[in-house]
Short mmCIF file of C-alpha atoms and ligand atoms in Angstrom, two decimals:
data_model
loop_
_atom_site.label_atom_id
_atom_site.label_comp_id
_atom_site.label_asym_id
_atom_site.label_seq_id
_atom_site.Cartn_x
_atom_site.Cartn_y
_atom_site.Cartn_z
CA MET S 1 5.98 4.43 -12.45
CA LYS S 2 7.16 6.57 -14.73
CA THR S 3 5.47 9.78 -15.14
CA GLN S 4 3.04 11.17 -18.37
CA GLU S 5 5.43 12.57 -19.84
CA LEU S 6 7.60 9.57 -20.64
CA LEU S 7 4.86 7.64 -20.75
CA LEU S 8 3.46 9.86 -23.22
CA ALA S 9 7.19 9.89 -24.63
CA ILE S 10 6.83 6.19 -25.02
CA LEU S 11 3.64 6.29 -26.72
CA ASP S 12 5.22 8.46 -29.34
CA GLN S 13 6.91 5.14 -30.44
CA PHE S 14 4.10 3.57 -32.16
CA CYS S 15 2.22 3.35 -35.34
CA LEU S 16 -1.15 5.67 -33.51
CA SER S 17 -3.96 6.88 -34.92
CA ASP S 18 -5.28 8.94 -32.04
CA LYS S 19 -2.88 11.41 -29.99
CA PRO S 20 -2.86 10.04 -26.74
CA ILE S 21 -3.11 12.75 -23.25
CA SER S 22 -2.64 10.34 -20.53
CA ALA S 23 -1.42 6.71 -19.55
CA GLU S 24 -3.01 5.56 -16.45
CA PRO S 25 -2.95 1.29 -14.43
CA PHE S 26 -5.31 -1.11 -15.19
CA GLY S 27 -5.70 -4.24 -14.09
CA ASN S 28 -4.67 -6.20 -11.04
CA GLY S 29 -2.10 -8.81 -12.80
CA HIS S 30 0.61 -10.19 -10.94
CA ILE S 31 3.17 -9.49 -13.19
CA ASN S 32 3.19 -6.66 -16.04
CA ASP S 33 1.98 -3.66 -15.44
CA THR S 34 -0.96 -2.15 -17.38
CA LEU S 35 -2.36 1.17 -18.40
CA LYS S 36 -5.80 2.27 -20.09
CA VAL S 37 -4.45 5.18 -21.85
CA THR S 38 -7.31 7.93 -23.06
CA THR S 39 -6.34 10.46 -26.04
CA ASP S 40 -7.46 14.02 -26.98
CA THR S 41 -10.49 12.98 -28.54
CA GLY S 42 -11.33 11.51 -24.51
CA GLU S 43 -12.10 8.33 -25.55
CA ALA S 44 -10.15 5.61 -23.61
CA LYS S 45 -8.21 3.47 -26.63
CA TYR S 46 -5.39 1.85 -26.20
CA ILE S 47 -3.94 -0.97 -23.46
CA LEU S 48 -0.06 0.04 -22.89
CA GLN S 49 1.86 -2.81 -21.59
CA ARG S 50 5.26 -3.16 -19.71
CA ILE S 51 6.30 -6.79 -20.11
CA ASN S 52 7.95 -7.85 -16.81
CA HIS S 53 11.58 -8.87 -18.86
CA HIS S 54 12.69 -10.75 -15.45
CA ILE S 55 10.25 -13.05 -15.77
CA PHE S 56 9.67 -12.99 -20.15
CA THR S 57 13.57 -13.00 -20.95
CA ASN S 58 13.09 -13.76 -24.47
CA VAL S 59 11.23 -10.96 -25.24
CA ASP S 60 10.97 -11.39 -29.03
CA MET S 61 10.05 -15.06 -28.34
CA LEU S 62 7.28 -13.57 -26.23
CA GLN S 63 5.94 -10.49 -29.21
CA ASN S 64 6.41 -13.39 -31.91
CA ASN S 65 4.33 -16.14 -30.29
CA ILE S 66 1.59 -12.94 -29.31
CA HIS S 67 2.01 -11.97 -33.25
CA THR S 68 1.34 -15.75 -34.17
CA VAL S 69 -1.71 -16.48 -32.09
CA THR S 70 -3.12 -13.07 -32.90
CA THR S 71 -2.50 -13.60 -37.15
CA HIS S 72 -4.22 -17.38 -36.62
CA ILE S 73 -7.12 -16.15 -34.54
CA ARG S 74 -8.08 -13.21 -37.34
CA LYS S 75 -7.89 -15.78 -40.30
CA LYS S 76 -10.00 -18.92 -38.72
CA LEU S 77 -12.61 -15.65 -37.40
CA GLU S 78 -12.37 -14.16 -40.61
CA ALA S 79 -12.70 -17.58 -42.57
CA LYS S 80 -15.92 -18.05 -40.05
CA GLY S 81 -17.43 -14.76 -41.86
CA GLU S 82 -17.07 -13.76 -38.35
CA PRO S 83 -17.95 -10.21 -37.50
CA ASP S 84 -16.62 -6.96 -35.33
CA ILE S 85 -13.75 -8.99 -35.15
CA ASP S 86 -11.38 -6.26 -34.56
CA ARG S 87 -13.23 -6.58 -30.93
CA LYS S 88 -12.62 -10.49 -30.90
CA VAL S 89 -8.77 -10.44 -30.86
CA LEU S 90 -6.41 -8.56 -29.82
CA THR S 91 -5.11 -6.00 -32.43
CA PHE S 92 -1.20 -5.05 -30.72
CA LEU S 93 0.25 -1.74 -32.81
CA PRO S 94 4.07 -2.09 -34.03
CA THR S 95 6.51 0.44 -33.66
CA LYS S 96 7.68 3.31 -36.04
CA GLU S 97 10.70 1.23 -36.94
CA GLY S 98 7.90 -1.99 -37.65
CA LYS S 99 8.90 -3.66 -34.97
CA LEU S 100 6.55 -5.49 -32.12
CA TYR S 101 7.73 -4.00 -29.42
CA TYR S 102 9.47 -0.79 -27.14
CA PHE S 103 12.63 -1.18 -25.90
CA ASP S 104 13.76 2.48 -23.65
CA GLY S 105 16.84 1.41 -22.54
CA ASP S 106 15.33 -0.42 -19.42
CA SER S 107 11.71 -1.44 -20.39
CA TYR S 108 10.54 -3.19 -22.69
CA TRP S 109 6.81 -1.72 -23.85
CA ARG S 110 3.74 -3.21 -25.86
CA VAL S 111 0.57 -1.77 -27.31
CA CYS S 112 -2.59 -2.76 -28.42
CA LEU S 113 -5.97 -1.48 -29.32
CA LEU S 114 -8.12 -1.54 -26.27
CA ILE S 115 -11.67 -3.24 -26.97
CA PRO S 116 -14.71 -1.05 -26.55
CA ARG S 117 -18.19 -1.42 -24.59
CA CYS S 118 -16.24 -4.74 -23.12
CA GLN S 119 -16.28 -5.43 -19.46
CA SER S 120 -13.85 -8.22 -17.42
CA PHE S 121 -14.48 -9.49 -13.98
CA GLU S 122 -12.85 -10.95 -10.71
CA GLU S 123 -16.26 -13.44 -10.29
CA VAL S 124 -18.36 -14.95 -12.50
CA ASN S 125 -22.44 -16.20 -12.24
CA PRO S 126 -22.76 -19.05 -13.71
CA GLU S 127 -24.00 -18.10 -17.39
CA PHE S 128 -20.99 -16.12 -17.81
CA SER S 129 -18.50 -19.26 -16.65
CA TYR S 130 -20.63 -21.48 -19.63
CA GLU S 131 -19.94 -18.84 -21.44
CA ALA S 132 -15.71 -18.85 -20.64
CA GLY S 133 -15.75 -22.78 -21.23
CA LYS S 134 -16.62 -22.32 -24.96
CA ALA S 135 -14.58 -19.46 -25.37
CA PHE S 136 -11.72 -21.23 -24.03
CA GLY S 137 -12.21 -24.55 -25.01
CA GLU S 138 -12.40 -22.39 -28.81
CA PHE S 139 -9.39 -20.46 -28.40
CA GLN S 140 -7.65 -23.73 -27.61
CA SER S 141 -9.42 -25.15 -31.21
CA MET S 142 -8.30 -22.67 -33.13
CA LEU S 143 -4.91 -22.98 -32.20
CA SER S 144 -4.73 -26.50 -32.35
CA ASP S 145 -3.82 -26.90 -35.71
CA LEU S 146 -0.82 -24.40 -35.17
CA PRO S 147 2.46 -26.18 -36.62
CA GLU S 148 4.57 -28.49 -33.87
CA GLY S 149 7.15 -25.13 -33.00
CA ALA S 150 5.27 -22.50 -34.49
CA LEU S 151 5.14 -21.38 -30.73
CA GLY S 152 8.06 -21.09 -28.63
CA GLU S 153 7.96 -21.82 -24.38
CA THR S 154 8.11 -18.09 -23.53
CA ILE S 155 8.95 -19.73 -19.78
CA PRO S 156 10.50 -22.88 -19.70
CA ASN S 157 8.89 -25.70 -18.20
CA PHE S 158 5.99 -22.88 -16.74
CA HIS S 159 3.12 -25.48 -16.14
CA ASN S 160 5.89 -28.41 -15.06
CA MET S 161 4.31 -29.91 -11.31
CA GLU S 162 7.67 -31.45 -11.44
CA PHE S 163 9.59 -28.04 -11.77
CA ARG S 164 7.81 -26.35 -9.33
CA LEU S 165 8.58 -28.69 -6.87
CA GLN S 166 12.23 -28.64 -7.61
CA GLN S 167 11.78 -24.80 -7.37
CA PHE S 168 10.06 -25.19 -3.91
CA HIS S 169 12.58 -27.97 -2.61
CA ASP S 170 15.30 -25.28 -4.12
CA ALA S 171 13.67 -22.42 -1.45
CA ILE S 172 13.53 -25.01 0.81
CA GLU S 173 16.90 -24.97 1.09
CA ALA S 174 18.00 -21.85 1.05
CA ASN S 175 15.20 -20.66 2.87
CA ALA S 176 16.76 -17.33 2.25
CA ALA S 177 14.42 -14.92 3.43
CA GLY S 178 14.36 -17.57 6.92
CA ARG S 179 10.70 -17.84 7.29
CA LEU S 180 10.83 -21.27 6.84
CA GLU S 181 10.43 -22.40 10.26
CA GLU S 182 6.88 -20.09 9.96
CA VAL S 183 5.49 -22.76 7.37
CA LYS S 184 6.17 -25.87 8.23
CA GLU S 185 3.03 -27.59 8.63
CA LEU S 186 1.88 -26.25 4.44
CA VAL S 187 5.35 -27.21 3.15
CA ASP S 188 4.28 -31.13 4.74
CA GLU S 189 0.70 -30.95 3.35
CA ILE S 190 2.36 -30.19 0.11
CA GLU S 191 4.94 -32.67 0.18
CA SER S 192 2.60 -35.11 0.96
CA ARG S 193 0.35 -34.08 -2.22
CA ALA S 194 3.61 -34.26 -4.27
CA LYS S 195 3.68 -37.85 -6.02
CA ALA S 196 -0.23 -37.33 -6.86
CA MET S 197 0.07 -34.52 -8.81
CA CYS S 198 3.43 -35.37 -11.11
CA ILE S 199 0.92 -37.43 -13.28
CA GLN S 200 0.74 -35.57 -16.44
CA GLU S 201 4.41 -35.84 -16.55
CA GLU S 202 4.52 -39.27 -15.93
CA MET S 203 2.02 -40.13 -18.50
CA TYR S 204 4.00 -37.69 -20.63
CA ARG S 205 6.67 -40.42 -20.60
CA ALA S 206 4.86 -42.60 -21.04
CA GLY S 207 3.88 -41.25 -24.21
CA THR S 208 -0.11 -41.35 -22.78
CA LEU S 209 -0.46 -37.86 -22.48
CA LYS S 210 0.56 -34.93 -25.53
CA LYS S 211 1.17 -31.37 -25.30
CA ARG S 212 -1.03 -28.69 -27.03
CA THR S 213 -1.18 -25.32 -27.14
CA ASN S 214 -2.68 -23.76 -24.02
CA HIS S 215 -3.20 -20.15 -22.66
CA CYS S 216 -1.82 -21.11 -19.23
CA ASP S 217 -3.23 -18.47 -17.61
CA THR S 218 -7.21 -19.10 -18.19
CA LYS S 219 -8.20 -16.41 -14.99
CA VAL S 220 -10.80 -15.07 -14.60
CA ASN S 221 -10.75 -11.09 -15.86
CA ASN S 222 -8.66 -13.14 -18.43
CA ILE S 223 -11.73 -12.74 -20.80
CA LEU S 224 -13.19 -10.02 -22.40
CA PHE S 225 -17.29 -9.63 -22.42
CA ASP S 226 -19.95 -7.78 -24.45
CA GLU S 227 -22.36 -5.78 -22.77
CA ASP S 228 -24.72 -8.44 -22.71
CA GLY S 229 -22.56 -11.04 -21.57
CA LYS S 230 -21.37 -12.82 -24.53
CA VAL S 231 -17.46 -13.38 -24.25
CA LEU S 232 -15.57 -11.31 -26.99
CA CYS S 233 -11.88 -12.14 -26.48
CA VAL S 234 -9.90 -13.79 -25.08
CA ILE S 235 -6.29 -11.60 -23.32
CA ASP S 236 -3.52 -12.08 -21.63
CA LEU S 237 -1.25 -14.13 -24.33
CA ASP S 238 2.20 -13.93 -23.21
CA THR S 239 1.93 -17.52 -21.80
CA VAL S 240 0.08 -19.48 -24.99
CA MET S 241 2.39 -22.05 -25.52
CA PRO S 242 2.94 -26.40 -25.38
CA GLY S 243 1.51 -27.80 -22.61
CA PHE S 244 -0.93 -30.08 -20.84
CA VAL S 245 -4.13 -29.91 -20.93
CA LEU S 246 -5.35 -29.34 -18.16
CA SER S 247 -4.27 -26.37 -17.19
CA ASP S 248 -7.23 -24.03 -19.29
CA ILE S 249 -10.10 -25.83 -17.14
CA GLY S 250 -8.08 -25.93 -13.71
CA ASP S 251 -7.03 -22.06 -14.12
CA PHE S 252 -10.29 -21.26 -14.26
CA ILE S 253 -11.71 -22.97 -11.84
CA ARG S 254 -9.32 -22.10 -9.88
CA THR S 255 -10.21 -18.96 -10.74
CA GLY S 256 -13.78 -18.52 -10.91
CA ALA S 257 -15.28 -21.41 -9.25
CA ASN S 258 -14.12 -19.91 -6.18
CA THR S 259 -16.30 -18.82 -3.47
CA GLY S 260 -13.94 -16.03 -2.17
CA ALA S 261 -11.18 -14.19 -3.82
CA GLU S 262 -7.61 -15.41 -4.45
CA ASP S 263 -5.58 -14.08 -1.78
CA ASP S 264 -8.59 -13.91 0.46
CA GLU S 265 -8.03 -13.18 4.38
CA ASN S 266 -10.57 -15.52 5.25
CA LEU S 267 -10.30 -18.92 4.79
CA ASP S 268 -14.29 -19.33 5.35
CA ASN S 269 -15.00 -17.69 2.04
CA VAL S 270 -12.56 -19.98 0.30
CA ASN S 271 -14.42 -23.07 -1.22
CA VAL S 272 -15.19 -24.44 -4.26
CA ASN S 273 -18.47 -23.09 -6.52
CA MET S 274 -19.91 -26.30 -8.11
CA GLU S 275 -22.49 -24.56 -9.85
CA ILE S 276 -19.11 -22.62 -11.60
CA PHE S 277 -17.40 -25.65 -12.14
CA GLN S 278 -20.25 -27.89 -14.11
CA ALA S 279 -21.60 -24.94 -16.01
CA TYR S 280 -17.99 -23.54 -16.99
CA THR S 281 -17.15 -27.95 -17.95
CA ARG S 282 -20.37 -27.77 -19.63
CA GLY S 283 -18.98 -24.85 -22.65
CA TYR S 284 -15.37 -25.83 -22.41
CA MET S 285 -16.54 -29.51 -23.00
CA GLU S 286 -19.41 -28.41 -26.02
CA THR S 287 -16.01 -26.42 -27.81
CA ALA S 288 -13.26 -28.81 -27.02
CA LYS S 289 -14.78 -32.45 -27.17
CA SER S 290 -14.19 -33.07 -30.50
CA PHE S 291 -10.11 -32.96 -29.73
CA LEU S 292 -9.59 -34.52 -25.69
CA THR S 293 -9.07 -38.20 -25.13
CA PRO S 294 -10.70 -40.03 -22.61
CA ALA S 295 -7.97 -39.91 -20.45
CA GLU S 296 -8.14 -36.13 -20.85
CA ILE S 297 -11.53 -35.39 -20.04
CA GLN S 298 -11.56 -37.69 -17.36
CA LEU S 299 -8.56 -35.80 -15.62
CA LEU S 300 -10.72 -32.45 -15.88
CA PRO S 301 -11.27 -32.15 -12.06
CA TYR S 302 -8.22 -33.71 -11.48
CA GLY S 303 -6.98 -30.06 -13.66
CA GLY S 304 -8.94 -27.64 -11.14
CA ARG S 305 -6.92 -29.99 -8.19
CA LEU S 306 -3.40 -29.83 -9.62
CA LEU S 307 -3.55 -25.81 -10.93
CA THR S 308 -4.82 -24.83 -7.41
CA TYR S 309 -1.96 -26.71 -5.50
CA MET S 310 0.65 -25.68 -8.51
CA GLN S 311 -0.15 -21.96 -7.45
CA THR S 312 -0.51 -23.00 -3.36
CA VAL S 313 3.77 -24.04 -4.56
CA ARG S 314 4.41 -21.18 -6.80
CA PHE S 315 2.78 -18.84 -3.89
CA LEU S 316 4.91 -20.45 -0.70
CA THR S 317 8.31 -20.49 -3.09
CA ASP S 318 7.83 -17.05 -3.70
CA TYR S 319 7.63 -15.76 -0.29
CA ILE S 320 10.00 -18.90 1.54
CA ASN S 321 12.19 -17.12 -1.05
CA GLY S 322 11.70 -13.20 0.04
CA ASP S 323 8.91 -12.13 -2.85
CA THR S 324 11.30 -12.60 -5.92
CA TYR S 325 8.23 -13.27 -8.09
CA TYR S 326 5.29 -12.02 -7.95
CA LYS S 327 4.18 -8.37 -6.89
CA ILE S 328 2.89 -8.14 -3.47
CA HIS S 329 0.57 -5.70 -1.75
CA HIS S 330 2.16 -6.17 1.97
CA PRO S 331 4.52 -8.37 3.75
CA GLU S 332 2.44 -11.44 4.58
CA HIS S 333 0.80 -11.24 0.97
CA ASN S 334 2.20 -14.42 -0.59
CA LEU S 335 1.63 -15.84 2.59
CA GLN S 336 -2.11 -15.14 2.70
CA ARG S 337 -2.13 -16.43 -0.36
CA THR S 338 -0.63 -19.32 -0.22
CA LYS S 339 -3.00 -20.14 3.06
CA ALA S 340 -6.15 -18.98 0.46
CA GLN S 341 -5.41 -21.20 -2.38
CA PHE S 342 -4.35 -24.27 0.03
CA LYS S 343 -8.24 -23.70 1.67
CA LEU S 344 -9.48 -24.35 -1.88
CA LEU S 345 -7.53 -27.37 -2.79
CA GLN S 346 -9.01 -29.54 0.61
CA SER S 347 -12.24 -27.90 -0.53
CA LEU S 348 -11.33 -29.35 -4.19
CA GLU S 349 -10.27 -32.59 -2.65
CA ALA S 350 -13.72 -32.88 0.03
CA HIS S 351 -15.91 -32.59 -3.70
CA ALA S 352 -13.68 -34.78 -6.34
CA GLU S 353 -15.80 -37.54 -5.93
CA GLU S 354 -18.68 -35.38 -7.06
CA MET S 355 -16.37 -33.82 -9.69
CA ASP S 356 -15.52 -37.25 -11.33
CA GLY S 357 -18.97 -38.66 -11.32
CA PHE S 358 -20.52 -35.05 -13.41
CA MET S 359 -17.79 -36.07 -15.83
CA LYS S 360 -19.27 -39.32 -16.90
CA GLU S 361 -21.56 -37.32 -19.57
CA TRP S 362 -18.95 -37.39 -21.48
CA LEU S 363 -17.07 -40.56 -21.42
P1 ADP N 1 -2.14 -8.62 -16.44
O1 ADP N 1 -0.36 -9.47 -17.23
O2 ADP N 1 -1.79 -7.20 -16.01
O3 ADP N 1 -3.38 -9.49 -16.14
P2 ADP N 1 -4.11 -8.35 -18.87
O4 ADP N 1 -3.48 -8.25 -20.46
O5 ADP N 1 -5.18 -9.07 -18.95
O6 ADP N 1 -2.67 -7.83 -18.32
O7 ADP N 1 -4.88 -7.14 -18.86
C1 ADP N 1 -5.12 -6.64 -17.05
C2 ADP N 1 -6.99 -6.31 -17.20
O8 ADP N 1 -6.73 -4.74 -18.29
C3 ADP N 1 -7.34 -7.67 -17.60
O9 ADP N 1 -7.59 -8.29 -17.36
C4 ADP N 1 -8.99 -6.75 -18.32
O10 ADP N 1 -9.91 -5.60 -17.74
C5 ADP N 1 -7.81 -5.40 -19.32
N1 ADP N 1 -7.46 -4.86 -20.71
C6 ADP N 1 -6.15 -5.86 -21.31
N2 ADP N 1 -5.65 -5.15 -22.62
C7 ADP N 1 -7.36 -5.14 -22.80
C8 ADP N 1 -7.96 -4.67 -24.13
N3 ADP N 1 -7.43 -4.76 -25.37
N4 ADP N 1 -9.43 -4.30 -24.50
C9 ADP N 1 -10.33 -4.12 -22.69
N5 ADP N 1 -9.16 -4.17 -21.90
C10 ADP N 1 -8.64 -5.02 -21.85
C1 GN1 N 2 0.24 -14.28 -12.74
O1 GN1 N 2 -0.06 -12.08 -14.89
P1 GN1 N 2 -1.21 -12.34 -14.11
O2 GN1 N 2 -1.47 -11.78 -12.98
O3 GN1 N 2 -2.11 -13.21 -14.85
C2 GN1 N 2 1.14 -15.58 -12.80
C3 GN1 N 2 -0.02 -16.94 -12.96
C4 GN1 N 2 -0.55 -17.38 -12.16
C5 GN1 N 2 -0.97 -15.85 -11.00
C6 GN1 N 2 -2.01 -15.90 -10.49
C7 GN1 N 2 3.97 -15.39 -16.05
O4 GN1 N 2 -1.09 -13.62 -13.84
O5 GN1 N 2 0.68 -18.08 -14.07
O6 GN1 N 2 -1.58 -18.54 -11.95
O7 GN1 N 2 -0.36 -14.80 -11.87
N1 GN1 N 2 2.07 -15.58 -14.24
C8 GN1 N 2 2.96 -15.24 -14.95
O8 GN1 N 2 -3.12 -15.43 -10.46
O9 GN1 N 2 3.40 -16.01 -14.08
MG1 MG N 3 -4.78 -11.14 -17.11
#
């Protein structure tokens, strides 16, 4: 990371009302670098992020998308007469040149207001999951009238399972880090489920499933809650783009309804928490049922399995490739993540019937 002096020079490129004095690393993201900025009044006031432009290669498109999404949501909140709007949608600050990001010759940077008096979690209880479900359903609902083409695909084929499997097969073929032998069993487990996990792409080709605007990274920690556990704001908007609807239920089940951590060393910790699944689904259905088709509703539990499978494939692909995509904290980290995700997938499979049964209420 850059020195404080350089970070302050970067911040000086933006239109800030208060004088920043320090920027400290914040959050647990695997892709971008997030920093919390404190000002001379002692207040933590801004969030500074370095965008990973090796992954988000079209930074113009990325920041235009975020601008489109935040202004659209702000208008909707204004129309509803919502109080405290600045805590309910992210506010990005322009550079002194009027741009949505700053390029320092090496990295791309953006700044938004830190939402005051908020909390975020890596784990949630059922009550917060219900609130999170409502929030993501409402998020999709507010964006459902964006005209086609309003948002670009910031990472093409981001949640396309066929494409992820293609990348997995390419990694196996190249075996760049010489790790294939040690992961053979996991590879076989993935292959045996491959066809069953590409239903969405098949339905899309057959014209029975359409694309919608999704958040595509509905991890638990991408929601900010207020002091009383009510949802304030959906954050981390890099991947908001057209895709299949299961993404946004799937990734929450993958992260929120896991009794262990995403990279848990102890696989016995990892299982699906059915109470969290039910609470999230109930909240989500409250705000999303008006626009979901019966086919989509029926597939929601499959969404949990799909996104967990997809993440297993993505972590293992990165391990086979020699850790070129996700930030890792030790050499085996991507393998450890793969094993924990696979254990969660097995638990979701064991509960599939029960989860499907839970959806009957809405069908
Ligand atoms: P990453 O790509 O690193 O996941 P996020 O945008 O999710 O980046 O930010 C990381 C963490 O920083 C979040 O989980 C949240 O706790 C905190 N955070 C991000 N933006 C804000 C904000 N505007 N106000 C308050 N906290 C924030
Ligand atoms: C990445 O940036 P972060 O940590 O919120 C990844 C997601 C994965 C997630 C796994 C752009 O999200 O797709 O689901 O890690 N984001 C990108 O934890 O690849
Ligand atoms: Mg995040």
